[in-house]
Structures are given as C-alpha cells and as structure tokens.
Amino acid sequence: MNKICGIDEAGRGALAGPLVVAACVLHSEISGLNDSKKLSAKRRKELFHEIALNSQFLIAYFSNRQIDEFGLSECLRRALNLFKSHFVNYELLYDGNVNYGTGIKTMIKADGKVAEVSAASILAKVSRDELMSAWSKIYPDYGYASHKGYGTKAHLEAIRNLGECELTRKSFIVKAFQPTLF
C-alpha cells in the first residue's frame, strides 16, 4: 500500500472569503493531531508549524469570485485533481463522502481518525483563518478576524448594515435575508 496523502478543506460553508483545500503527506509522527475544529486556535498554530516542518503539503485557494463563477463542487473537484496529479505515488484520502468524480477515496470524519487528514485539516484552517484575519484589517467593520466569514449573527448584521463587500460570496443565498411565507 502507498503512503497516505490526507486532504481536507476549510471555508466551505462561509459567506465570505476563500475556500482553502490542503493535501498533506507526513514524514514523521506528530502527536496531538485531530480535527482542526476540535483544537484551540493556539494549538492549531503550534501544530501548523510542526506539520510544515515534517511533511510534504500543497494548499489550494479558491477566491469567493471563483466560488461564485465555478461553484463549490467544481472548485473542490479542481483541487482534488490537482492533488491527484501532484501526489502521484500516494493513496489519497479525502474527508467526507463525495469525491466529485475524481476516484479519490473518501472517509466520513477522516479528519479526526487519520493523522494525514487531520494535518490537512489544520493546514487548511490555519491558512484560511490567517487570511481572513488579514482581510479584517482591510474591512474592519465586517469582523472577519472573529467570525472568519461564516454566517454568525455578527457577520449577518454587518452585511445588513454595510451591504456586501469584495469578499462576499454573491452566489450564496442567506436564508435569514429571504422573505418568509408568513
């Protein structure tokens, strides 16, 4: 069996900012790896640096404009095909249950079960969080440093009061903004 290349993404359900997809092959065991959502921001950053020093990895970014133009599924398919061509001699494992026609093996909750997928999860989340924090300096009234572009109450309120900005995914329909039947 080939060595495993784990794949995971961050920003899939966000209303603003990029989709970040990471693939990772570990060169040595790293203790404390887990699903990035189950780790503190501080611990994720510590692990990010350890992963970067002890792995081969590739991170793909899709802007909100690319997501609007191609759709999330196509962006994910492109990332998976990129990783498939880059990590040729590895068994690729993607967190989830859909491989977007790429033939890549999937596993639900792999980010908490397989070290390489946990590492990819951390690489994707930290990369995206850092980028959203940087964008927060350009768009301070949107609060991206705290909610990272997800549909929190604070973010929805900012969109209501300020309107959309350059990072907003225009193709996403926010249910809270839709008229009700009653």
Coordinates of C-alpha atoms in Angstrom, one line a residue, residues 17-162:
G17 CA -13.6 34.7 1.7
P18 CA -11.9 31.8 0.0
L19 CA -12.2 28.0 0.1
V20 CA -8.9 26.6 1.2
V21 CA -8.1 22.9 0.4
A22 CA -5.0 21.2 1.7
A23 CA -3.3 17.9 1.0
C24 CA -0.6 16.5 3.3
V25 CA 1.9 13.6 3.5
L26 CA 3.5 13.3 6.9
H27 CA 7.2 12.4 7.1
S28 CA 7.1 11.7 10.8
E29 CA 4.5 11.1 13.6
I30 CA 3.1 14.3 15.2
S31 CA 1.3 14.0 18.5
G32 CA -1.9 15.9 19.2
L33 CA -3.3 15.8 15.7
N34 CA -7.1 16.0 15.5
D35 CA -9.9 17.5 13.5
S36 CA -9.0 21.2 13.4
K37 CA -12.4 22.2 14.7
K38 CA -11.7 20.3 17.9
L39 CA -8.4 22.2 18.7
S40 CA -7.9 25.7 20.1
A41 CA -6.6 28.3 17.7
K42 CA -3.3 28.4 19.6
R43 CA -2.9 24.7 19.4
R44 CA -3.7 24.7 15.7
K45 CA -1.0 27.3 15.0
E46 CA 1.6 25.3 17.0
L47 CA 0.7 22.1 15.1
F48 CA 0.7 24.0 11.8
H49 CA 4.4 24.9 12.2
E50 CA 5.2 21.3 13.3
I51 CA 3.3 19.9 10.3
A52 CA 5.0 22.3 7.9
L53 CA 8.4 21.2 9.1
N54 CA 7.6 17.4 8.9
S55 CA 5.6 17.0 5.8
Q56 CA 5.1 17.5 2.1
F57 CA 2.0 19.5 1.5
L58 CA 0.1 21.6 -1.0
I59 CA -2.6 24.2 -0.4
A60 CA -5.1 25.3 -3.0
Y61 CA -7.1 28.6 -2.6
F62 CA -10.3 29.4 -4.4
S63 CA -11.4 33.0 -4.1
N64 CA -15.0 34.0 -3.4
R65 CA -15.2 35.1 -7.1
Q66 CA -14.0 31.7 -8.3
I67 CA -16.6 30.0 -6.0
D68 CA -19.3 32.3 -7.5
E69 CA -18.2 31.5 -11.0
F70 CA -17.5 27.8 -10.8
G71 CA -19.4 26.6 -7.7
L72 CA -18.1 24.9 -4.7
S73 CA -18.2 21.4 -6.2
E74 CA -16.2 22.4 -9.2
C75 CA -13.6 24.2 -7.0
L76 CA -13.3 21.0 -4.9
R77 CA -13.1 18.8 -8.0
R78 CA -10.2 21.0 -9.3
A79 CA -8.4 20.9 -6.0
L80 CA -8.7 17.1 -5.8
N81 CA -7.5 16.7 -9.4
L82 CA -4.5 19.0 -8.6
F83 CA -3.6 16.8 -5.6
K84 CA -4.1 13.6 -7.6
S85 CA -1.6 14.8 -10.2
H86 CA 0.9 16.2 -7.6
F87 CA 0.9 13.2 -5.2
V88 CA 1.0 10.5 -7.8
N89 CA 2.6 7.8 -5.7
Y90 CA 0.3 8.2 -2.7
E91 CA -3.1 6.9 -1.7
L92 CA -5.2 10.0 -1.5
L93 CA -7.9 10.2 1.3
Y94 CA -10.4 13.0 1.4
D95 CA -12.5 13.9 4.4
G96 CA -16.2 13.4 3.6
N97 CA -18.3 11.1 1.4
V98 CA -18.1 12.8 -2.1
N99 CA -15.0 12.7 -4.4
Y100 CA -16.5 14.8 -7.2
G101 CA -15.8 12.2 -9.8
T102 CA -12.1 12.1 -9.2
G103 CA -11.8 8.5 -8.0
I104 CA -10.1 9.6 -4.7
K105 CA -11.0 7.6 -1.7
T106 CA -13.3 9.3 0.9
M107 CA -14.0 8.7 4.6
I108 CA -16.5 10.5 6.7
K109 CA -14.8 12.2 9.7
A110 CA -11.4 11.2 8.5
D111 CA -10.1 14.5 9.9
G112 CA -10.5 13.0 13.4
K113 CA -9.4 9.5 12.5
V114 CA -6.4 9.7 10.1
A115 CA -3.3 11.7 11.0
E116 CA -2.6 12.9 7.5
V117 CA -6.2 14.1 7.1
S118 CA -6.0 15.8 10.5
A119 CA -2.8 17.5 9.4
A120 CA -4.5 18.7 6.1
S121 CA -7.4 20.0 8.2
I122 CA -5.1 22.0 10.3
L123 CA -3.2 23.4 7.3
A124 CA -6.4 24.5 5.6
K125 CA -8.0 26.0 8.7
V126 CA -5.0 27.9 9.9
S127 CA -4.2 29.2 6.4
R128 CA -7.8 30.4 5.9
D129 CA -8.1 31.9 9.4
E130 CA -4.8 33.8 9.0
L131 CA -6.0 35.2 5.6
M132 CA -9.4 36.2 7.0
S133 CA -7.7 38.0 9.9
A134 CA -5.5 39.9 7.4
W135 CA -8.7 40.8 5.4
S136 CA -10.2 42.1 8.6
K137 CA -7.6 44.9 8.6
I138 CA -8.9 46.0 5.1
Y139 CA -12.6 45.5 6.0
P140 CA -12.5 46.2 9.8
D141 CA -16.3 46.8 10.1
Y142 CA -17.1 43.2 9.0
G143 CA -15.4 41.5 11.9
Y144 CA -13.6 38.8 9.8
A145 CA -10.9 38.3 12.4
S146 CA -13.5 36.9 14.8
H147 CA -16.0 35.0 12.6
K148 CA -13.8 34.3 9.6
G149 CA -16.6 35.0 7.2
Y150 CA -19.0 32.4 8.5
G151 CA -22.7 33.2 8.9
T152 CA -22.7 34.3 12.5
K153 CA -25.1 36.8 13.9
A154 CA -22.4 39.5 13.9
H155 CA -21.5 38.8 10.3
L156 CA -25.1 38.8 9.1
E157 CA -25.6 42.1 11.0
A158 CA -22.6 43.6 9.3
I159 CA -23.9 42.6 5.9
R160 CA -27.3 44.0 6.7
N161 CA -25.8 47.3 7.8
L162 CA -22.9 47.7 5.4

